[in-house]
Coordinates of C-alpha atoms and ligand atoms in Angstrom, one line a residue:
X11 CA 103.4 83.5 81.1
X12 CA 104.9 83.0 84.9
X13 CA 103.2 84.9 87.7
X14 CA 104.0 85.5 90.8
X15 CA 101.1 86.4 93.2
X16 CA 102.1 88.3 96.6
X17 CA 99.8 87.9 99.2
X18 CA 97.7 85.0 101.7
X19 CA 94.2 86.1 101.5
X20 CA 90.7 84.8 99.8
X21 CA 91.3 87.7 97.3
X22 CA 94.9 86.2 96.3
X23 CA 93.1 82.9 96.6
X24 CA 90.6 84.2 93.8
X25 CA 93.1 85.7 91.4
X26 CA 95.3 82.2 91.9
X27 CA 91.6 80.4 91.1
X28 CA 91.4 82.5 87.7
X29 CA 94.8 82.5 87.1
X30 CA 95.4 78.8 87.5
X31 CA 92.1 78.4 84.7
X32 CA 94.2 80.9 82.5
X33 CA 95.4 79.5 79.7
X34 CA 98.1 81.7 79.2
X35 CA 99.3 81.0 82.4
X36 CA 102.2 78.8 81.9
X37 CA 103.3 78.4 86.1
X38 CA 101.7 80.3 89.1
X39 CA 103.2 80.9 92.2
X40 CA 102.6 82.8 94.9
X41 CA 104.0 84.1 98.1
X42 CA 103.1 83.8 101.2
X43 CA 99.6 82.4 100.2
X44 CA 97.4 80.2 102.5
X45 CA 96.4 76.4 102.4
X46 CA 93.9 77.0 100.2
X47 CA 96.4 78.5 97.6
X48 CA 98.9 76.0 97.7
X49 CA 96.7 73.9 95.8
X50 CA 96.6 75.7 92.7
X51 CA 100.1 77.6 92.8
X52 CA 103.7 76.6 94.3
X53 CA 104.2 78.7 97.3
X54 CA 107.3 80.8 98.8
X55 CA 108.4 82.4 102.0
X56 CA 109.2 85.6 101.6
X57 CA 108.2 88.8 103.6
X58 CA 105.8 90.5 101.4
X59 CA 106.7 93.9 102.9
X60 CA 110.4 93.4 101.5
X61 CA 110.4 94.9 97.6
X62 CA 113.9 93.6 97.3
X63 CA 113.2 90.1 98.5
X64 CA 109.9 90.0 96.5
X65 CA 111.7 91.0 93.5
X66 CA 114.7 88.7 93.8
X67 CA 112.0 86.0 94.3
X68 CA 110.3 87.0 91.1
X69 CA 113.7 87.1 89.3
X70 CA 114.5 83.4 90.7
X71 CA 111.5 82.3 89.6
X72 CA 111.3 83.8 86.1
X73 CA 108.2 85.6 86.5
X74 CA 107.0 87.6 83.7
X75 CA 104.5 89.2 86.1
X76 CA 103.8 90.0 89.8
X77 CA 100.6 90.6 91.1
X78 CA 100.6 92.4 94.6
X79 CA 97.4 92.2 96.3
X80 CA 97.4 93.5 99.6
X81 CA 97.7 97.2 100.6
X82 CA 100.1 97.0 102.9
X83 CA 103.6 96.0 100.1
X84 CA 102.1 98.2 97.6
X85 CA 102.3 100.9 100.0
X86 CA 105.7 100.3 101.0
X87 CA 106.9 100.4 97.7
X88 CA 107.1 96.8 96.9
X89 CA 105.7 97.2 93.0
X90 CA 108.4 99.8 92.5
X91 CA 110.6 97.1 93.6
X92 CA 109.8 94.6 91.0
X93 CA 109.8 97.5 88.4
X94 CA 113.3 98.5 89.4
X95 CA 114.4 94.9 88.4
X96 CA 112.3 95.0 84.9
X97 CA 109.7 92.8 85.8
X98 CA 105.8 94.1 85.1
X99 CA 104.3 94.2 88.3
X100 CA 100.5 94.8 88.7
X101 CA 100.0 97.4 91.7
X102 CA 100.5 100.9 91.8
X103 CA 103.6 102.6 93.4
X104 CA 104.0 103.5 96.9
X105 CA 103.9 107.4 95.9
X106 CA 100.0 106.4 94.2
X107 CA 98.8 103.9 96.7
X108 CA 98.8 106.8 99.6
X109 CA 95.1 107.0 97.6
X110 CA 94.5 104.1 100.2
X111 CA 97.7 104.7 102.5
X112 CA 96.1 108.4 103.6
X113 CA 92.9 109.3 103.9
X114 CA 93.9 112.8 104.1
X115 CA 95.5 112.4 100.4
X116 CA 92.6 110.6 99.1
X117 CA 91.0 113.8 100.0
X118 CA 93.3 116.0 98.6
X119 CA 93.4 114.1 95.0
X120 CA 89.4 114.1 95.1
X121 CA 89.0 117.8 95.5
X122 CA 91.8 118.7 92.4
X123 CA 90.0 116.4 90.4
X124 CA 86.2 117.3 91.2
X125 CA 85.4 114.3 92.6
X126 CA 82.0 114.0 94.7
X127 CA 83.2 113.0 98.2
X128 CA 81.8 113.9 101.6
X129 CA 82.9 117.1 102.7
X130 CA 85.9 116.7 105.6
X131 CA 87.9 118.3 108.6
X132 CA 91.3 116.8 108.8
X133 CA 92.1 116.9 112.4
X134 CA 95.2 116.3 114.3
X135 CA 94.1 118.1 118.4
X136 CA 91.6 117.5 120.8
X137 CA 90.2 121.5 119.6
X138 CA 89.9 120.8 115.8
X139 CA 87.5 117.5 116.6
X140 CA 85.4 118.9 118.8
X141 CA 84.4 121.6 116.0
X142 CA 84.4 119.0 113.4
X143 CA 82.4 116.8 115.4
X144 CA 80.0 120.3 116.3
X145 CA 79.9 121.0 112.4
X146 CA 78.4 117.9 110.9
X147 CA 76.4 116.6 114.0
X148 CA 75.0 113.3 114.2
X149 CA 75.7 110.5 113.0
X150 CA 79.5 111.1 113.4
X151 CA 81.8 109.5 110.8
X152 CA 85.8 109.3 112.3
X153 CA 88.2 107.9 110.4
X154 CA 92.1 107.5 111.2
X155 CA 94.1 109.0 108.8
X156 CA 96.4 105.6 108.0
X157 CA 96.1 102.1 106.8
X158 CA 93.7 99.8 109.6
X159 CA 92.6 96.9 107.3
X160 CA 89.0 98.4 107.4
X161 CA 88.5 98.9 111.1
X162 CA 90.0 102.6 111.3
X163 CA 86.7 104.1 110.5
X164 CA 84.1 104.7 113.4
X165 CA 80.7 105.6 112.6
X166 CA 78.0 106.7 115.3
X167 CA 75.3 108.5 117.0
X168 CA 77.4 108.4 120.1
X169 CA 79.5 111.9 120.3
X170 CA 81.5 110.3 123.2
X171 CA 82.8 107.4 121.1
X172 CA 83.2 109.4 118.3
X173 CA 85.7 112.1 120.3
X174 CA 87.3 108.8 121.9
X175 CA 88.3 107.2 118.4
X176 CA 89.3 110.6 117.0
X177 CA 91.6 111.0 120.2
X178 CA 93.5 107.3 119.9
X179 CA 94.6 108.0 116.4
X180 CA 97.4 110.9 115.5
X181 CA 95.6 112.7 112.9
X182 CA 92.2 111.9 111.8
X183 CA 89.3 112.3 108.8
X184 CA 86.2 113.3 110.3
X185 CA 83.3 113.7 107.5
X186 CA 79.9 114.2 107.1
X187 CA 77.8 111.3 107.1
X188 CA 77.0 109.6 103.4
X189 CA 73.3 107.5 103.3
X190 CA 72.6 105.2 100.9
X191 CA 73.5 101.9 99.6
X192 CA 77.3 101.1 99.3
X193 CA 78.6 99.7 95.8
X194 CA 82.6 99.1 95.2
X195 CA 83.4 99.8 91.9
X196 CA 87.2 98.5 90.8
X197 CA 88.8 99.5 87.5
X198 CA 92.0 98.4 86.3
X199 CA 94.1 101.0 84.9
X200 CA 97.8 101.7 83.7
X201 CA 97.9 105.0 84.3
X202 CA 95.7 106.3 81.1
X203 CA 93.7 104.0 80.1
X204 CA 90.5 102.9 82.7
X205 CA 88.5 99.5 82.5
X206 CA 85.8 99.4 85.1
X207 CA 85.1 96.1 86.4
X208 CA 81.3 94.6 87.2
X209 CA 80.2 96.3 90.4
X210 CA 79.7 94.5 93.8
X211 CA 78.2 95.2 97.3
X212 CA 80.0 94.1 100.3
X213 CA 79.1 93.6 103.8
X214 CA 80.9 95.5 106.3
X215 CA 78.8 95.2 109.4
X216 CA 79.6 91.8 111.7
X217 CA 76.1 90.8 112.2
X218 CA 72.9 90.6 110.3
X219 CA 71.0 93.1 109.3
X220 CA 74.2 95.3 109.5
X221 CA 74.8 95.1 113.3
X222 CA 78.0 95.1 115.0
X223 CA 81.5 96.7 114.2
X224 CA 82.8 97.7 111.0
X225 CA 84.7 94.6 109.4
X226 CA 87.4 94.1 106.2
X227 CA 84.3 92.7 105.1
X228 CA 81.7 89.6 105.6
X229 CA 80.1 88.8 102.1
X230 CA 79.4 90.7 98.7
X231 CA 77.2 89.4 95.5
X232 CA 77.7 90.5 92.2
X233 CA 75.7 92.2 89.9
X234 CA 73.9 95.0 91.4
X235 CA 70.0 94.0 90.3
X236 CA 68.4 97.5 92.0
X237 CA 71.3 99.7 90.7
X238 CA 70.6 102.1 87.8
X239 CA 72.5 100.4 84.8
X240 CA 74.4 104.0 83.7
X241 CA 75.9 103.7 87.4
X242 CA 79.2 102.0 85.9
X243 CA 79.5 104.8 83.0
X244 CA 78.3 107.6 85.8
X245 CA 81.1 106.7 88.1
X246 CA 83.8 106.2 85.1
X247 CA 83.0 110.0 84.1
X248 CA 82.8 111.7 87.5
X249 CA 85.0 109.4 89.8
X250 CA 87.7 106.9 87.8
X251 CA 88.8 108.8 85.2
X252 CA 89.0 112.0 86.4
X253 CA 91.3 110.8 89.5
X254 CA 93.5 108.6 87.4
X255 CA 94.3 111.8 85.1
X256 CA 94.4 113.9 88.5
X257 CA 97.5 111.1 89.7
X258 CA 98.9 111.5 86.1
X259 CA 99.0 114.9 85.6
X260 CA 101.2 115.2 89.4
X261 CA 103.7 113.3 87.7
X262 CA 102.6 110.4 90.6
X263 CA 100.6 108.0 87.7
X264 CA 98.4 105.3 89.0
X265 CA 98.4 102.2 87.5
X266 CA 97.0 98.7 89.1
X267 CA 93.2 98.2 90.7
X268 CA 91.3 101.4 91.2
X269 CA 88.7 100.4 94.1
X270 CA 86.1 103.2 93.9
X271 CA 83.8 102.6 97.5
X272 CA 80.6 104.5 96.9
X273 CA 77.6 105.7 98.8
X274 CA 74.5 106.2 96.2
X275 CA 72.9 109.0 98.2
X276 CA 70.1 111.0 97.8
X277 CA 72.1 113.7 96.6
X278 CA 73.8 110.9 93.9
X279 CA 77.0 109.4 93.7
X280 CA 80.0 110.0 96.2
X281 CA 83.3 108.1 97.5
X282 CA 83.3 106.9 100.4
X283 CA 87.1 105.5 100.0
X284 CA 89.8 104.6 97.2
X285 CA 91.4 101.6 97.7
X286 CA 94.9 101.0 96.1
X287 CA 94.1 97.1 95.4
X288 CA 91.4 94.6 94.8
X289 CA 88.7 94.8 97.5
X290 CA 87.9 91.8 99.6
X291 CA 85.4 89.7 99.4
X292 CA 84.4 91.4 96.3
X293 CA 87.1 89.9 93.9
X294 CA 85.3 87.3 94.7
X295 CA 82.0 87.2 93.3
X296 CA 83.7 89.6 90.3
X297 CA 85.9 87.6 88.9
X298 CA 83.8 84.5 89.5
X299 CA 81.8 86.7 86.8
X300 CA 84.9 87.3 84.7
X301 CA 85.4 85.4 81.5
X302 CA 88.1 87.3 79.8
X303 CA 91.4 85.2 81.0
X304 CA 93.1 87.6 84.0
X305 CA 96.2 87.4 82.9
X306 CA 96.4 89.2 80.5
X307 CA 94.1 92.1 81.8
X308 CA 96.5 92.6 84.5
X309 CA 99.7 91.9 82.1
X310 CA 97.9 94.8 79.8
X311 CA 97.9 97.3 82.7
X312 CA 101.0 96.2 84.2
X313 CA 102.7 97.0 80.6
X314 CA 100.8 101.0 79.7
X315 CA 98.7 98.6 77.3
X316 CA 95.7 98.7 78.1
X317 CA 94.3 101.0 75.2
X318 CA 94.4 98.1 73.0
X319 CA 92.6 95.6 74.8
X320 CA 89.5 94.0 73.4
X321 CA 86.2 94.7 75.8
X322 CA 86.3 92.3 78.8
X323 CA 83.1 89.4 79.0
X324 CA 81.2 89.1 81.6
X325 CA 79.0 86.0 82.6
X326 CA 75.3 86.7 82.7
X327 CA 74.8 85.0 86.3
X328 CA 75.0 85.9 89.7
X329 CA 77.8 85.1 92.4
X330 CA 77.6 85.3 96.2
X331 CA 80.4 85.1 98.7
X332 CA 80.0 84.6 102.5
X333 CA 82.7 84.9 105.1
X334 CA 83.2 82.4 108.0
X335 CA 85.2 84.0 110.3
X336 CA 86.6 83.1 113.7
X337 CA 85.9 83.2 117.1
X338 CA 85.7 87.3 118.3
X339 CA 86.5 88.7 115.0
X340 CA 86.5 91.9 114.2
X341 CA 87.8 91.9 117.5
X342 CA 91.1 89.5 118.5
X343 CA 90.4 86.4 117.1
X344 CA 90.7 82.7 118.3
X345 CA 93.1 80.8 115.7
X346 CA 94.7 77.1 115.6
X347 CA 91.4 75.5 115.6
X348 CA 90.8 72.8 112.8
X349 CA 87.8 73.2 110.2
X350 CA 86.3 70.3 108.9
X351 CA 83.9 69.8 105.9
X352 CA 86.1 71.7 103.1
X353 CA 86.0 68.8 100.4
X354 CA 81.9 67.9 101.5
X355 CA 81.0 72.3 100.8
X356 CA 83.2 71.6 97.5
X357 CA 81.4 68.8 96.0
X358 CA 78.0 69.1 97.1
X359 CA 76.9 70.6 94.1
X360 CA 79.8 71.7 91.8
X361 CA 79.0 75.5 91.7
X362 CA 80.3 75.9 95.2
X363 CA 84.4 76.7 95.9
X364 CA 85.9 77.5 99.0
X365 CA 88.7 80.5 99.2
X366 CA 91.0 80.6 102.2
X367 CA 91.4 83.9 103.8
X368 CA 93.3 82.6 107.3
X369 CA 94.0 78.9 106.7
X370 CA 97.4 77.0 107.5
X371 CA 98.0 72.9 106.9
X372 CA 99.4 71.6 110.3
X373 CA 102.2 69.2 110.5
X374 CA 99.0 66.3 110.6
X375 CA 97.6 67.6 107.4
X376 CA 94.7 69.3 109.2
X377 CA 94.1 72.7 107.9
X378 CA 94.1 75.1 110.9
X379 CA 92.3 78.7 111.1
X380 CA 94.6 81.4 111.1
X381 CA 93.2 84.5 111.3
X382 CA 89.8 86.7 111.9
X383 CA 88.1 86.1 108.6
X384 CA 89.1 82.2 108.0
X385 CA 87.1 81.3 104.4
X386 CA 84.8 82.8 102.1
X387 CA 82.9 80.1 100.4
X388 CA 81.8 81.6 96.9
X389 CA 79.0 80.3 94.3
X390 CA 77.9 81.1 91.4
X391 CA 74.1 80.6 89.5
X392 CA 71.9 81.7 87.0
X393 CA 70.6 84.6 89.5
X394 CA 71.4 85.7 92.8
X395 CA 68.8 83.6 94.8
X396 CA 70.8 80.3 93.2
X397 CA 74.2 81.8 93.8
X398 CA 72.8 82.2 97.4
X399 CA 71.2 78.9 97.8
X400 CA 74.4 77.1 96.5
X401 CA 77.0 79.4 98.7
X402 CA 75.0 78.8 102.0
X403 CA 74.6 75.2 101.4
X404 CA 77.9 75.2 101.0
X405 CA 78.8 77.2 104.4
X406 CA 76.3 74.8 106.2
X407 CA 78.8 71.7 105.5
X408 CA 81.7 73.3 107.1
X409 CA 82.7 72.9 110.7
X410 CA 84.8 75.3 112.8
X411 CA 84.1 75.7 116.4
X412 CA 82.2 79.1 117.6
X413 CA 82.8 80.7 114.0
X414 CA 80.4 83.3 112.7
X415 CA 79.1 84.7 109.2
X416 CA 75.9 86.4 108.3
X417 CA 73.1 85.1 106.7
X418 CA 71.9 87.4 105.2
X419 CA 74.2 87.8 101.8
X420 CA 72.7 89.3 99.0
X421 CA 69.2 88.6 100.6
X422 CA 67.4 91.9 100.3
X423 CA 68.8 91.8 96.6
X424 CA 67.4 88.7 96.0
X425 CA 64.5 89.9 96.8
X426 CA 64.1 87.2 99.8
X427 CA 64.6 89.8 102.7
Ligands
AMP646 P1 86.1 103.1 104.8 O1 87.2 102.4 105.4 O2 86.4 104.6 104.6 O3 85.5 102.4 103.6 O4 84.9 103.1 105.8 C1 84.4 101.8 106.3 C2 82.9 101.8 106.3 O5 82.4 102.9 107.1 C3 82.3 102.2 104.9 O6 82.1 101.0 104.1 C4 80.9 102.7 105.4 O7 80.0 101.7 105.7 C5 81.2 103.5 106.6 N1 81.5 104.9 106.2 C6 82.7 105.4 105.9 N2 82.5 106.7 105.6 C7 81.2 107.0 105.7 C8 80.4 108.2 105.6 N3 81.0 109.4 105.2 N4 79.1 108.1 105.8 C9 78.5 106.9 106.1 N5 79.2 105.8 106.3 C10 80.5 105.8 106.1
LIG647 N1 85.9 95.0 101.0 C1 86.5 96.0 101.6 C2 87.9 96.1 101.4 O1 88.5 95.3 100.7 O2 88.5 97.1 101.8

């Protein structure tokens, strides 16, 4: 089959990666992509926030299936698009990706469907914070109500900074405060029919040991060694299903990647967040796990057919991702500078690949950073300590001035931490 990925990212560089292995897949091409992309799919200019233009570029091009990855098109309607031109697209509609768009919805959906969240104020003056922010206490969890590519969401012991974040957005979450370790769990699903995917941590925090601001994410490993192995089936039962039948049964049906974020608390499982698309860097390290071709996992959901298909495989190993990202990220990030080193991290040892996630090729040839994060250099290995050992050698042989990334991945899991 033809497919058309829409996005520029290290998680559209992943699904290209799989889907260029696929042997089903028969042409790949995706739109905008990176520098990193364009050597396993033929790339396009097209504005990915344009359903019409995405759709005429998937007609042009004969795809049999579009892939949307980012949040941003599928919440402007951009699958609906592509299914209003009879072409299977993988995403959900704009109506059933205000699960990510809205914070407020997310909460709404949860709460119909019995799904263990934290409890919430949705807040929209200066009077309804301050009670919210009086009825949980410390620490103070604020979240603005829209999209914010993962940096919407404050959380501190500082009430001050917690009033001044709720006051700069329009209407905001505010919740009670969630402990535990964090595990995204996706699921691919047409609407009906739910297949979890392996489970994944990712790093939010900046710096080591989880310092710093929130970030769209610095590193994640894949599998979960210290997480209880009925997690997967727990959160299917209590969280997946129920809100896939909840966005069914409002006539609203969901049907593309379920991103469950969780917080394993004390108390047991609850949602931190949906997300309406593949998380990032967790696609990463999950389908670096993945055996079952992707194609036609996504073509299955994308076509209400998922009911029939076999059980996916899973590799036994371990895989490790870890971000290198520019100058000042989270914050505005330095870009145009070259990096150095790419082919050297891909050869050293054969079980180490570099993603893009901000990369253009310059007029020279050199490939230029482009954004906050930059790369997210992923390996795989028997366990998790080999996956980690392979990734990090890998990052050590790649040059970009004043860039940053933890190095810490996976350690604790490991057991090395
Ligand atoms: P979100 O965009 O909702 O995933 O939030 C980003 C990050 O903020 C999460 O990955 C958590 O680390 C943190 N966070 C969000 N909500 C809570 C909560 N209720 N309690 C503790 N931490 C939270
Ligand atoms: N890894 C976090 C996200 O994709 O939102």
């Amino acid at each position: 089959m033809k497919v058309l990925v829409i996005g520029g990212g290290a998680r559209e560089h992943a699904l290209c990666r799989s889907l260029s292995h696929d042997p089903d897949v028969s042409a790949l091409h995706c739109a905008p992509g990176n520098a990193g992309i364009a050597e396993v799919a033929e790339l396009h200019q097209v504005d990915a926030l344009d359903g019409p233009a995405v759709a005429a570029l998937a007609a042009e091009l004969g795809a049999d299936l579009v892939v949307v990855g980012p949040e941003a098109p599928l919440v402007a309607g951009v699958a609906d698009a592509v299914r209003a031109r009879g072409i299977a697209a993988f995403g959900p509609s704009a109506e059933a990706a205000r699960l990510e768009g809205s914070k407020a919805f997310a909460k709404d959906v949860m709460a119909a469907a019995n799904v263990p969240t934290a409890r919430s104020y949705v807040c929209t003056t200066p009077e309804e914070v301050d009670e919210a922010l009086d009825a949980f206490g410390a620490p103070y969890v604020v979240k603005d109500d829209g999209l914010a590519a993962g940096k919407g969401v404050v959380v501190t012991e500082d009430v001050e900074a917690a009033r001044r974040h709720a006051l700069a957005c329009d209407r905001v979450v505010i919740e009670e405060f969630l402990d535990g370790p964090e595990v995204s769990l996706f699921a691919v699903t047409d609407g009906e029919t739910v297949v979890p995917l392996q489970p994944a941590q990712d790093f939010k925090r900046a710096y080591d040991a989880d310092e710093g601001p929130n970030t769209g994410g610095m590193g994640a490993y894949s599998p979960l060694p210290w997480a209880d192995p009925k997690l997967v089936d727990e959160v299917m039962e209590t969280v997946l299903q129920p809100t896939v039948d909840e966005l069914r049964r409002r006539g609203t049906p969901f049907s593309g990647l379920l991103y469950a974020g969780l917080a394993i608390t004390s108390r047991g499982v609850r949602v931190i967040e949906f997300n309406a698309r593949f998380g990032d860097p967790e696609t990463q390290v999950v389908l670096a796990r993945l055996r079952t071709p992707l194609s036609g996992l996504l073509y299955a959901a994308a076509t209400d057919a998922l009911i029939s298909f076999p059980p996916l495989r899973w590799s036994d190993g371990a895989a490790v991702t870890v971000v290198i990202a520019s100058h000042n990220y989270p914050g505005t990030p330095r870009t145009g500078d070259p990096i150095e080193g790419l082919d050297e991290a891909e050869q050293h040892d054969g079980h180490a690949y570099v993603l893009h996630a901000g990369t253009k090729r310059a007029e020279s040839g050199e490939i230029l950073s482009a954004g906050g994060r930059v790369l997210s250099v992923t390996a795989t290995g028997p366990d998790l300590t080999a996956a980690r050992t392979r990734a990090y050698g890998a990052v050590s042989l790649i040059r970009l001035a004043d860039s940053h990334h933890r190095a810490d991945i996976a350690a604790k899991a490991a057991g090395e931490a």
